[in-house]
Short mmCIF file of C-alpha atoms in Angstrom, two decimals:
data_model
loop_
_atom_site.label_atom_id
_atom_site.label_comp_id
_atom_site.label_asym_id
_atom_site.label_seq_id
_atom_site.Cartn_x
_atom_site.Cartn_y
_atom_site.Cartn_z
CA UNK A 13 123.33 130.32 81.28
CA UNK A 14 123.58 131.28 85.33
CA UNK A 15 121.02 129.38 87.64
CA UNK A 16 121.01 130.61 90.92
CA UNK A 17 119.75 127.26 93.45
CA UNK A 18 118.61 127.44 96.80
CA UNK A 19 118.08 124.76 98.96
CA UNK A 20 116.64 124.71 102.20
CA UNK A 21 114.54 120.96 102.38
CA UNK A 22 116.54 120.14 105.49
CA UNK A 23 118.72 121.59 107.90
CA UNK A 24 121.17 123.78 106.09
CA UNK A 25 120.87 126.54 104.30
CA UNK A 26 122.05 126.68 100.92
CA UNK A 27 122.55 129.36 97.78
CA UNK A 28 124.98 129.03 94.44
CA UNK A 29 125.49 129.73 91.51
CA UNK A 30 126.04 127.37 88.61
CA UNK A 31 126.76 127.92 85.13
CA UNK A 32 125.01 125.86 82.06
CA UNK A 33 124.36 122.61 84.87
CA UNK A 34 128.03 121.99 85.56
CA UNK A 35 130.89 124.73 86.20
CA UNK A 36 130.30 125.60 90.11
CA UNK A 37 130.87 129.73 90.29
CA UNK A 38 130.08 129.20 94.14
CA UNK A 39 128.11 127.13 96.86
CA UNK A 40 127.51 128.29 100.40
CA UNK A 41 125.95 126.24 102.96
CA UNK A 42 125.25 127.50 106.29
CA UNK A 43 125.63 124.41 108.73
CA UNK A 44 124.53 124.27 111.68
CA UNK A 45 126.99 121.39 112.62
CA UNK A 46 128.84 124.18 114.94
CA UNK A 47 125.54 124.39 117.07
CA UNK A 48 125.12 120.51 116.73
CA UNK A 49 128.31 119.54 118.20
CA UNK A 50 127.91 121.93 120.94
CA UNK A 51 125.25 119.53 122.58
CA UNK A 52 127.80 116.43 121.99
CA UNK A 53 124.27 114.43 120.72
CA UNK A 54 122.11 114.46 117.59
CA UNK A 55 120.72 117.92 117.55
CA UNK A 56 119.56 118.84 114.61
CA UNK A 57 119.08 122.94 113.64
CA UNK A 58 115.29 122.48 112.83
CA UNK A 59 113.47 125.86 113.89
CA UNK A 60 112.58 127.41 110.06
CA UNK A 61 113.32 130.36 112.00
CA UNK A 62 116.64 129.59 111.48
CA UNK A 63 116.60 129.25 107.59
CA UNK A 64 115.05 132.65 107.47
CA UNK A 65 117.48 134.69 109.14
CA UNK A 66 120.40 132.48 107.06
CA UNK A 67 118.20 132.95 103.31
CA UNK A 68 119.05 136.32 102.51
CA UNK A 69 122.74 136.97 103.61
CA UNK A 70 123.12 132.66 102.09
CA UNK A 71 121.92 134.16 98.58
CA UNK A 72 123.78 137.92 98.75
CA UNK A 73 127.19 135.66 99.42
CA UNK A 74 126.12 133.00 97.22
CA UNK A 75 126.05 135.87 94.35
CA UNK A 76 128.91 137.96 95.78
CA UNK A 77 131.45 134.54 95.43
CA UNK A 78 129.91 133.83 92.04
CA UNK A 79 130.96 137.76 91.22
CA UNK A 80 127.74 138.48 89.59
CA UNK A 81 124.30 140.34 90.26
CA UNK A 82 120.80 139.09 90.28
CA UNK A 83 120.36 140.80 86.71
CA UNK A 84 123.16 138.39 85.45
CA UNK A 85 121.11 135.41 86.64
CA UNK A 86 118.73 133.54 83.95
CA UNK A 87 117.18 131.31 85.89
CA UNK A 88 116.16 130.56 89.70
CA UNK A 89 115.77 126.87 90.88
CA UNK A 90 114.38 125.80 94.37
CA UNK A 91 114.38 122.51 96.07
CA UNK A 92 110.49 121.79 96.20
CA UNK A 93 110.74 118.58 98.40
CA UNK A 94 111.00 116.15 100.05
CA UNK A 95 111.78 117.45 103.41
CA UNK A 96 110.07 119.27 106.22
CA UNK A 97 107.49 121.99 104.96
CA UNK A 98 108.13 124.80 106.82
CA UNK A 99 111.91 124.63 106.13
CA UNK A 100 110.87 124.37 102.08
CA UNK A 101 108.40 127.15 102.00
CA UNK A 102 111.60 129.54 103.38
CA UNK A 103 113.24 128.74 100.01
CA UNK A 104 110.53 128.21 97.87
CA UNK A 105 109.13 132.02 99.12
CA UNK A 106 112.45 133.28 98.85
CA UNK A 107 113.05 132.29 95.36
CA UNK A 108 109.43 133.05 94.21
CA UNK A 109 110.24 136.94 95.82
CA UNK A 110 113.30 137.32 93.54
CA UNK A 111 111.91 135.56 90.32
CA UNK A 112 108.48 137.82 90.63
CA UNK A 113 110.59 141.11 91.45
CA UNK A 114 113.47 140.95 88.73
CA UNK A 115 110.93 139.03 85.97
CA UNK A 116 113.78 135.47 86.55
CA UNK A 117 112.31 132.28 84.77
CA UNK A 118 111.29 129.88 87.77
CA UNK A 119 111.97 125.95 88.01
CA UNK A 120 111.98 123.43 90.88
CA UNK A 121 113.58 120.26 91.25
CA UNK A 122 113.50 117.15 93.90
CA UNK A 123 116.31 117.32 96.66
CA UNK A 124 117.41 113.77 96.17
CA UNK A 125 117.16 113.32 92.29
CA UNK A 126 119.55 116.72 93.02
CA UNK A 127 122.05 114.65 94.58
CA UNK A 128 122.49 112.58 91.33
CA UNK A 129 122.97 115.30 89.13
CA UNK A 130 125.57 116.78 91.54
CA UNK A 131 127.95 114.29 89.36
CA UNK A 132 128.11 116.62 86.53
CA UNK A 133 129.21 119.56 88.93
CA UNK A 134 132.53 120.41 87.91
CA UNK A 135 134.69 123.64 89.41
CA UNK A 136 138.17 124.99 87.94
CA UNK A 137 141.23 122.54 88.72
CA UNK A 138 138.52 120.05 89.69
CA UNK A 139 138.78 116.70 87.23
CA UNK A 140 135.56 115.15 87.09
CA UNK A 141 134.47 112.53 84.36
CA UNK A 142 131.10 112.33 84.30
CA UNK A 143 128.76 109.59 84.07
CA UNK A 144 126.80 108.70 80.88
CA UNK A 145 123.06 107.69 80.25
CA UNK A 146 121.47 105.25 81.86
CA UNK A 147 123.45 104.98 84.85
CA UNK A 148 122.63 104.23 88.46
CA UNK A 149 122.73 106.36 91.25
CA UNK A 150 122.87 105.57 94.82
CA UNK A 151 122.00 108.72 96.86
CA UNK A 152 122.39 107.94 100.52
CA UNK A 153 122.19 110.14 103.76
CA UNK A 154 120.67 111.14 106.92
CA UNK A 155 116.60 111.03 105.47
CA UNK A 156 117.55 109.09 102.41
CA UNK A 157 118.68 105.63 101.00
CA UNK A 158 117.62 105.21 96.98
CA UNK A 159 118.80 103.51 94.06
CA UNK A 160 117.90 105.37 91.07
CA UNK A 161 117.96 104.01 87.66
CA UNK A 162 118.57 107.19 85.66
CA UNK A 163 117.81 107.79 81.98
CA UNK A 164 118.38 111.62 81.61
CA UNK A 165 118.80 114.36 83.74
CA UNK A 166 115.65 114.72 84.67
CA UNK A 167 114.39 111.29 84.26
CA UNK A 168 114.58 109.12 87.38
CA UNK A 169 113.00 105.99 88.71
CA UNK A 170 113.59 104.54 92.49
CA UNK A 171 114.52 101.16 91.68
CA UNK A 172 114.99 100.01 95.59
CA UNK A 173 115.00 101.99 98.58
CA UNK A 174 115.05 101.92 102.24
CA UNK A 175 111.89 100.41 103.47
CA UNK A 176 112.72 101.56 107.32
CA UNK A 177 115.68 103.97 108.80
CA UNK A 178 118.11 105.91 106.46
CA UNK A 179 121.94 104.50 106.23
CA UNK A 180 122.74 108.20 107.45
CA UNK A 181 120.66 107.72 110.08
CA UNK A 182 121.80 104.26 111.20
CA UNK A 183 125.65 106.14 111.34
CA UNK A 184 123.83 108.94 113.66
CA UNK A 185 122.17 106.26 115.98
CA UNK A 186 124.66 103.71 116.27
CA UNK A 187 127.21 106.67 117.40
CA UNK A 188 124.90 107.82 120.04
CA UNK A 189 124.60 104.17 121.31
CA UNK A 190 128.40 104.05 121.54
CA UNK A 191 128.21 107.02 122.90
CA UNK A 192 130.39 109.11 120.16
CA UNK A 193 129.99 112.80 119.45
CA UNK A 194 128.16 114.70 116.58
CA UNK A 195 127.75 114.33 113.51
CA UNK A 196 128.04 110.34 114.06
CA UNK A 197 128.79 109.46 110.63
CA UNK A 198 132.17 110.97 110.82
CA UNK A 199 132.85 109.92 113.93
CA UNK A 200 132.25 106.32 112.68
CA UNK A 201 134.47 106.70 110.11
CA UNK A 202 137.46 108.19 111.96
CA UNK A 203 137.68 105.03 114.90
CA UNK A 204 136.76 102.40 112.03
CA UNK A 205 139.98 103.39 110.29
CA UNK A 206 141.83 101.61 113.39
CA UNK A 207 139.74 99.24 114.43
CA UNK A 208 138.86 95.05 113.38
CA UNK A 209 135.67 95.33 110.96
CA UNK A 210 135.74 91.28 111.71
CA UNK A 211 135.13 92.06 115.51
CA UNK A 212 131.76 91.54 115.33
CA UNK A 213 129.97 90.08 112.32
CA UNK A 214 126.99 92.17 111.84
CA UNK A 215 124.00 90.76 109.78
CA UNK A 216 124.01 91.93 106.80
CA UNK A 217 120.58 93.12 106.58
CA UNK A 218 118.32 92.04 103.72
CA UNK A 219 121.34 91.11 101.76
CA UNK A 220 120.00 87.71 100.98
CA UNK A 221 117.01 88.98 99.07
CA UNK A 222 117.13 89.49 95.89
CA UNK A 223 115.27 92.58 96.13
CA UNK A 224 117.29 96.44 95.56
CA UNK A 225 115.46 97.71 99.00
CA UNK A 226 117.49 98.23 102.58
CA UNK A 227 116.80 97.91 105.81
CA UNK A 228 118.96 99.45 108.60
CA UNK A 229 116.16 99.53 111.23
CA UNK A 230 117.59 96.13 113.04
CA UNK A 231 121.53 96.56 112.74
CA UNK A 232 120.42 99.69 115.46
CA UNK A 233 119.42 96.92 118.13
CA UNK A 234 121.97 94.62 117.18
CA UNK A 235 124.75 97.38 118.22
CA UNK A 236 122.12 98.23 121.52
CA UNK A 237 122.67 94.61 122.59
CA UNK A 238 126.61 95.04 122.18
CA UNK A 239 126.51 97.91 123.49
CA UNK A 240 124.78 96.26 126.92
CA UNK A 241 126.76 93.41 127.01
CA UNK A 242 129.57 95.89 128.23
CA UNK A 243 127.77 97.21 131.21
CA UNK A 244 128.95 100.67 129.91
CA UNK A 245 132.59 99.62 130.23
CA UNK A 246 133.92 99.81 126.26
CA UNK A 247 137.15 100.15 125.78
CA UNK A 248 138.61 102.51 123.61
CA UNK A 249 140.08 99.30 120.71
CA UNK A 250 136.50 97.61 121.10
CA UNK A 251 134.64 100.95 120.59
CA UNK A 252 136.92 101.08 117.07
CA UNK A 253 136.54 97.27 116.53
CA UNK A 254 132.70 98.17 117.18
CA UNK A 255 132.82 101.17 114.64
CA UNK A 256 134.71 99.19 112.14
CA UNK A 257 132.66 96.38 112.65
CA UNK A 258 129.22 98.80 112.01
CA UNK A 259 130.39 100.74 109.10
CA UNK A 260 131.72 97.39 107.61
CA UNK A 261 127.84 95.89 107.69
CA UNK A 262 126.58 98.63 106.23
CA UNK A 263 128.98 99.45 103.27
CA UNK A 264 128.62 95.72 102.17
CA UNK A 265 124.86 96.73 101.78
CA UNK A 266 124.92 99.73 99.91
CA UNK A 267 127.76 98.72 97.69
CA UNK A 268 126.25 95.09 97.29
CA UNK A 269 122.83 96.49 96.44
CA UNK A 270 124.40 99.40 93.93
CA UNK A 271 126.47 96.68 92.19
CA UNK A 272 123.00 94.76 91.82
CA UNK A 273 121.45 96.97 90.37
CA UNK A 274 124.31 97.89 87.92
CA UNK A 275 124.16 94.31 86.89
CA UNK A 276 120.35 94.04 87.14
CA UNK A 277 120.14 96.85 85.08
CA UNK A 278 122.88 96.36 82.49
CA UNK A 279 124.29 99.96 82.73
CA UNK A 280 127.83 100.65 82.88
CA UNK A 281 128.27 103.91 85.20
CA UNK A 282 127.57 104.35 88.12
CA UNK A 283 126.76 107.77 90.73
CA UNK A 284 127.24 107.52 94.53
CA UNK A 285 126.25 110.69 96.62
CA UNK A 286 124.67 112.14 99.52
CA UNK A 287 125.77 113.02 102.83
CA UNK A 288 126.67 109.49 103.64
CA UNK A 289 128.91 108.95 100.10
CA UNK A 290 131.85 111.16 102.09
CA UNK A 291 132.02 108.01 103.77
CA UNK A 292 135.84 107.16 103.58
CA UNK A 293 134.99 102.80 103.77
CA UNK A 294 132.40 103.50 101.61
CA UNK A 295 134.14 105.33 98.54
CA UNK A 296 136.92 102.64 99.05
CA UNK A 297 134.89 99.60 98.74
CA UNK A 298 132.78 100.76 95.85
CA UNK A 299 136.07 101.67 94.03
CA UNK A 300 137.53 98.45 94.12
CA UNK A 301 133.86 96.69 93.16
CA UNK A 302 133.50 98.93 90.19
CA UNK A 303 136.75 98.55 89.08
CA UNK A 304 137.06 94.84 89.47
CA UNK A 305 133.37 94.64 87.52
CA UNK A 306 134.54 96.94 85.08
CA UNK A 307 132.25 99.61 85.29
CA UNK A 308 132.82 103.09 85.41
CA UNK A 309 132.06 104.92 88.69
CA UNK A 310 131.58 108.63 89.58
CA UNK A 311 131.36 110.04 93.62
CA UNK A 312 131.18 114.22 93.24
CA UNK A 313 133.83 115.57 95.98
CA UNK A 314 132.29 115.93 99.66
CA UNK A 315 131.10 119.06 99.49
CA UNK A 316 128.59 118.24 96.25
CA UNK A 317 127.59 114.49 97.90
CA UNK A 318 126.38 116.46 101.38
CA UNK A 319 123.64 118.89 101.09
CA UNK A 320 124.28 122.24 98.63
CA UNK A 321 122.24 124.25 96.16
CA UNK A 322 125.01 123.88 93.13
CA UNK A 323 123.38 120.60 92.70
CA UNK A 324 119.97 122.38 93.08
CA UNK A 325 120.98 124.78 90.14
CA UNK A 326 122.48 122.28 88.13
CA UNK A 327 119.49 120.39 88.20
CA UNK A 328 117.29 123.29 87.78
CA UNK A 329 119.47 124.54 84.23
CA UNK A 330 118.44 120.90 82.77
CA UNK A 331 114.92 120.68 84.01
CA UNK A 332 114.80 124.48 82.09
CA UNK A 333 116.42 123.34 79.02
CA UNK A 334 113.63 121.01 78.72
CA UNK A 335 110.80 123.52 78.82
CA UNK A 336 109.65 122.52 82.71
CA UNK A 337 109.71 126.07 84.56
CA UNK A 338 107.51 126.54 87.85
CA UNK A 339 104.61 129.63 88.03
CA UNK A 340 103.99 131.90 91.13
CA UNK A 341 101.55 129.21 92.55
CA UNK A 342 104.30 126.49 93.04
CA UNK A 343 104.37 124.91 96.28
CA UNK A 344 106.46 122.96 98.71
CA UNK A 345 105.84 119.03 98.08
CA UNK A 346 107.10 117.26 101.42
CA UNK A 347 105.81 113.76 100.87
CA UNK A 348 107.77 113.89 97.54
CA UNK A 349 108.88 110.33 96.64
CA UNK A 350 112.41 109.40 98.37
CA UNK B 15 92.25 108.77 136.01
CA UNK B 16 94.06 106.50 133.93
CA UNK B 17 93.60 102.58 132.78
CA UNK B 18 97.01 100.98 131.84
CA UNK B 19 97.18 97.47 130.17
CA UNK B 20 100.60 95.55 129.27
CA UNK B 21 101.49 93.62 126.47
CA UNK B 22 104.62 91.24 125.56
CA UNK B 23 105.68 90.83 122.42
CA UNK B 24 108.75 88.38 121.28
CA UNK B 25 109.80 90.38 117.90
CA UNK B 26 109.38 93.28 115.91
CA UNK B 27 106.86 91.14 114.02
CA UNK B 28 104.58 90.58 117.44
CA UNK B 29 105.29 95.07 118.02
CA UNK B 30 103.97 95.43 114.55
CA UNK B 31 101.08 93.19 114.89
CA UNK B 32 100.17 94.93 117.99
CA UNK B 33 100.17 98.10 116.56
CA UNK B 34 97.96 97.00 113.55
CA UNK B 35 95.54 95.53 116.20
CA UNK B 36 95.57 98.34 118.76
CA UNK B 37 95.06 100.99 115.51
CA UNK B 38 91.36 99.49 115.53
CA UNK B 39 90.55 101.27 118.19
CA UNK B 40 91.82 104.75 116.92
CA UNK B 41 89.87 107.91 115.59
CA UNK B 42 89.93 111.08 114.01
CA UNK B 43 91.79 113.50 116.15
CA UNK B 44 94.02 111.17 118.56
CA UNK B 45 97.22 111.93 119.77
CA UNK B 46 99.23 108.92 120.42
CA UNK B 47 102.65 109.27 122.17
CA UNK B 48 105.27 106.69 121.85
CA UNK B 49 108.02 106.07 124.45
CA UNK B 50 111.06 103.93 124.61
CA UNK B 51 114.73 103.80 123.80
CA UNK B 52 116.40 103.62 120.37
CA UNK B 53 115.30 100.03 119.01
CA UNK B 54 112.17 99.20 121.48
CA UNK B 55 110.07 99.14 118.59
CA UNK B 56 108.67 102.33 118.14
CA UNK B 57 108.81 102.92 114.65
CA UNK B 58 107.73 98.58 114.12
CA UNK B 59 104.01 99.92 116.40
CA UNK B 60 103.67 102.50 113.95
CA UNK B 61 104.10 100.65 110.73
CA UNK B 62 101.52 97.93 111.91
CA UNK B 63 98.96 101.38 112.68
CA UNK B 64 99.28 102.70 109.45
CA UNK B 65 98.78 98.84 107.83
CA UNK B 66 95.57 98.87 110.26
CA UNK B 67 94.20 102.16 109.12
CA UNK B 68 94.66 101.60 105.27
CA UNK B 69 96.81 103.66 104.75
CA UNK B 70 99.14 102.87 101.43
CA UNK B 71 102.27 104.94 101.83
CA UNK B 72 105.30 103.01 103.29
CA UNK B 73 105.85 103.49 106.47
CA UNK B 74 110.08 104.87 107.17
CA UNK B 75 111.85 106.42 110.45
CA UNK B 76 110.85 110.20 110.64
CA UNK B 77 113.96 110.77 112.57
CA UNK B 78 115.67 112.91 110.09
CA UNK B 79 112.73 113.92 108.33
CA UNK B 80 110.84 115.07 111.54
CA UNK B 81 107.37 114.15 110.65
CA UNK B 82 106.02 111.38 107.79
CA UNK B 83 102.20 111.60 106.43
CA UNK B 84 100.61 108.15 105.53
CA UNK B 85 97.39 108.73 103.51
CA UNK B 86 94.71 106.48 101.76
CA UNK B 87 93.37 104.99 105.01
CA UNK B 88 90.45 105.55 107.11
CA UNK B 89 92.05 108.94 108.34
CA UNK B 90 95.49 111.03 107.72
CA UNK B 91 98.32 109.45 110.21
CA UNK B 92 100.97 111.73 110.93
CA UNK B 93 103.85 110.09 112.19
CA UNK B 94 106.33 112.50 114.34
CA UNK B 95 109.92 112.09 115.81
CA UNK B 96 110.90 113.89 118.09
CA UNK B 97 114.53 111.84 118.56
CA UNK B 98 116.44 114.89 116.84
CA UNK B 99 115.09 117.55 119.48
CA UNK B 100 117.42 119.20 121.88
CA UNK B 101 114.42 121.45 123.44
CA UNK B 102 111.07 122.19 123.22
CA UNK B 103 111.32 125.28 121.51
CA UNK B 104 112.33 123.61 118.70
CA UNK B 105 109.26 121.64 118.45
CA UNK B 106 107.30 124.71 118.16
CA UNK B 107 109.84 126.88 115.88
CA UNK B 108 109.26 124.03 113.39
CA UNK B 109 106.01 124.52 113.31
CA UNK B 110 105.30 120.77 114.42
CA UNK B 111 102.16 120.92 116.50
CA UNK B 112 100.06 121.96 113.70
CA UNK B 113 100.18 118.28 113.01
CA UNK B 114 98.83 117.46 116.72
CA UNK B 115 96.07 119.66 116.15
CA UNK B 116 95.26 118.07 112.47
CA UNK B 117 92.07 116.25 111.76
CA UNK B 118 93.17 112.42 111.48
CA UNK B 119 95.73 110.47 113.85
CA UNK B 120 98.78 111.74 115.45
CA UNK B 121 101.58 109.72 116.72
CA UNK B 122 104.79 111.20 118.21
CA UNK B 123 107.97 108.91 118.94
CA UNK B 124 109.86 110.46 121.43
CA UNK B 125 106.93 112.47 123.11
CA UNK B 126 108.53 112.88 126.06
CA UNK B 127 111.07 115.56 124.73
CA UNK B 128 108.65 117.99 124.40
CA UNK B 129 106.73 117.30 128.48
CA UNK B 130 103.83 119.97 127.70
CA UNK B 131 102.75 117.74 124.62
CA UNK B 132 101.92 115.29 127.29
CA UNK B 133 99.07 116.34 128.31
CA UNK B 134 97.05 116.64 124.73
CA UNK B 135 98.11 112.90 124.22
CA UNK B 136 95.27 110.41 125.39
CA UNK B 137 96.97 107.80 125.00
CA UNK B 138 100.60 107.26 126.08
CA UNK B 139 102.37 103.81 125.16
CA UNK B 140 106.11 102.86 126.66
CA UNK B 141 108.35 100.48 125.13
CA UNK B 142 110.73 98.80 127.13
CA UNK B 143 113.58 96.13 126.56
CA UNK B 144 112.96 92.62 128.20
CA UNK B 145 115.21 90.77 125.98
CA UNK B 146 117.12 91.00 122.83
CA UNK B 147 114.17 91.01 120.80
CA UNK B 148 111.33 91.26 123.94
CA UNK B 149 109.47 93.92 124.60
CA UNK B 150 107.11 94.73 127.09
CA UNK B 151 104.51 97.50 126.23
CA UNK B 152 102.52 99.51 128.20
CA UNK B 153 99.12 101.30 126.87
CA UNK B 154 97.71 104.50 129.59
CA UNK B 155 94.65 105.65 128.14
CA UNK B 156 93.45 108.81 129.54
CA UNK B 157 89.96 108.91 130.29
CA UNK B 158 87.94 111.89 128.83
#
């Protein structure tokens, strides 16, 4: 069975073809990070405008990769939220068009419980070993930071999340304050590999709770006053000693809290993805702690963990194998739970 | 003609209470800007508002997101961030001032990115650093 997923909840644009939820026939993203980089800040590529010129030549390559027509494709699936609402309705309108016009069954799925199921993705030459039920799933990025406790494909509850700023977006701030390029997160990662993570110790926040929620809000300030202590003279060895110190603070959150909730839970695999799981510290340190607690531990390649639509069409083949398909009067759902 | 008062706080915990208090005083159809760097306590004001107002939903940064809708309280807040912006254009190809012009309250972090939105915002509150965790901030109300 071909699903053909589009995504468009946030800033790229996204098309691809999946067969029966896991073999990848393609997945094109349009990123804007190009256009981002250009204004060495956080810009983000937020005009809808933008997502409508991208849809149609995004789906025509989308299908063209995936060698196949729109009358090989059984089933359409759309990312219905969360995320801004004039970016969803591109997709949403876009995929209602084709499913109306060529008579395709309809289904739409939630962008982040998306991310999860982007652990089943699997593409030729590409070994993946995929988790079992229940398993936890830490989906982390730019507008996200969620523990799932998941029970079937289509079955998720939020068992702790963010109660303030994303971990993505604590990478994306903290870089501006140091005064790095775009995207921040990468930039992070690339000067923490030679820098002293013990340079500064960061609190840790929320770790003492016993609670499964973060909060990155504060860490933002605590790098601000660093940052001002300098008098905007920073060496290049403290501004890696001050990335490695940053990143360091905030992978011992996210892979303390996921290994909590693996024990908490009693499961014994465990999903990391989102934009933020290409993180190089963080895939490192939550090998090790899965390995060392003996529990098996799955992290899709980078280009499934930041946003696609293979995950999208993936998601949308299981939510159709269980009977849930979407009508003509489907609409976008911003404020969907995160 | 504008009246201007300044307040102190010593912690995010003092922003947010300050928000929840100065909320009291909002109604249907305010626009609310919010100024300051990265970390002045922005986002803290706003999650005491919402607690003021009722509303139920938790209160997160819209940075990435763009805007966040609280609901359940006295009125709709719609909380807007502005942080990701490079222009003003892009505030109006996203389609983002259909929220200013919403019936309940609008507040927009980072207001100042987009300088025509100043002028539909009666009131216009600054945050600025006195200390690691002091803030001073200032309320302009416009009069009508």
């Amino acid at each position: 069975m071909l699903i053909l997923g589009i995504e468009t909840s946030c800033d790229d644009t996204a098309a691809g073809v999946v067969e029966d939820g896991a073999l990848v026939r393609s997945s094109v993203v349009l990123s804007q990070d190009g256009i981002h980089s250009k204004y060495g800040g956080i810009v983000p590529e937020l005009a809808s405008r933008q997502h409508i010129e991208a849809i149609a030549p995004v789906v025509e390559e989308a299908l063209a990769k995936a060698s196949v027509t729109l009358d090989c494709v059984d089933g359409i699936s759309v990312t219905e939220g969360p995320g801004l609402v004039g970016s969803l309705l591109v997709g949403m309108s876009f995929a209602k068009a084709i499913s109306f016009a060529k008579g395709i069954p309809l289904t739409a799925v939630n962008h982040i419980e998306a991310h999860s199921v982007a652990a089943f993705l699997t593409e030729p030459g590409l070994a993946v070993k995929p988790p079992k039920f229940p398993f936890v799933s830490l989906v982390v990025s730019g507008g996200h930071t969620t523990l799932f406790l998941v029970n079937d494909y289509t079955a998720h509850e939020v068992i702790g999340e963010t109660l303030d700023d994303a971990a993505g977006e604590a990478f994306d701030k903290a870089a501006k304050l140091l005064g790095l390029g775009y995207p921040g997160g990468a930039m992070i990662d690339a000067l923490a590999k030679n820098g002293n993570p013990a340079y500064v110790e960061f609190t840790r926040p929320y770790l003492a709770k016993d609670s499964l929620d973060f909060s990155f809000s504060g860490i933002k300030t605590a790098v601000l006053n660093r940052v001002r202590g300098f008098n905007g003279a920073i060496s290049d060895d403290v501004l890696k000693d001050l990335s490695a110190s940053f990143q360091e603070a905030i992978v011992d959150v996210l892979v303390t809290k996921a290994m909590r909730a693996v024990k908490k839970t009693g499961v014994s695999h465990l999903v990391a993805a989102g934009g933020v799981a290409c993180n190089s510290r963080l895939r490192r340190k939550l090998t090790e702690e899965a390995s060392a607690y003996g529990v098996s531990l799955c992290i899709p390649p980078p280009r499934f963990c930041s946003d696609n639509a293979a995950m999208v069409a993936g998601m949308g083949f299981y939510k159709m194998q269980k009977g849930v398909f979407a009508g003509l009067d489907l609409n976008a759902n911003p404020n969907m739970p995160r | 003609m504008t009246a201007s008062e300044v307040y102190e706080t010593a912690s995010p915990e003092a922003t947010e209470a300050l928000g929840e208090a100065l909320s009291k005083g909002f109604k249907s159809g305010d626009v609310i800007a919010l100024i300051g760097e990265l970390g002045a306590g922005k986002t803290c004001f706003v999650r005491g508002a919402a607690k003021g107002i009722g509303a139920v939903s938790r209160v997160k940064s819209p940075s990435f997101t763009l805007v966040n809708i609280y609901e359940g309280g006295k009125f709709a807040l719609y909380h807007l961030d502005l942080y990701r912006l490079s222009n003003a254009d892009e505030f109006y190809n996203a389609g983002l001032e259909e929220y200013v012009y919403a019936r309940g309250v609008c507040v927009i972090e980072w207001a100042d990115k987009v300088p025509a939105l100043l002028k539909d915002c009666g009131v216009v509150i600054r945050f600025t650093h006195s200390g690691e965790k002091e803030r001073v901030i200032t309320v302009e109300r416009r009069d009508e």
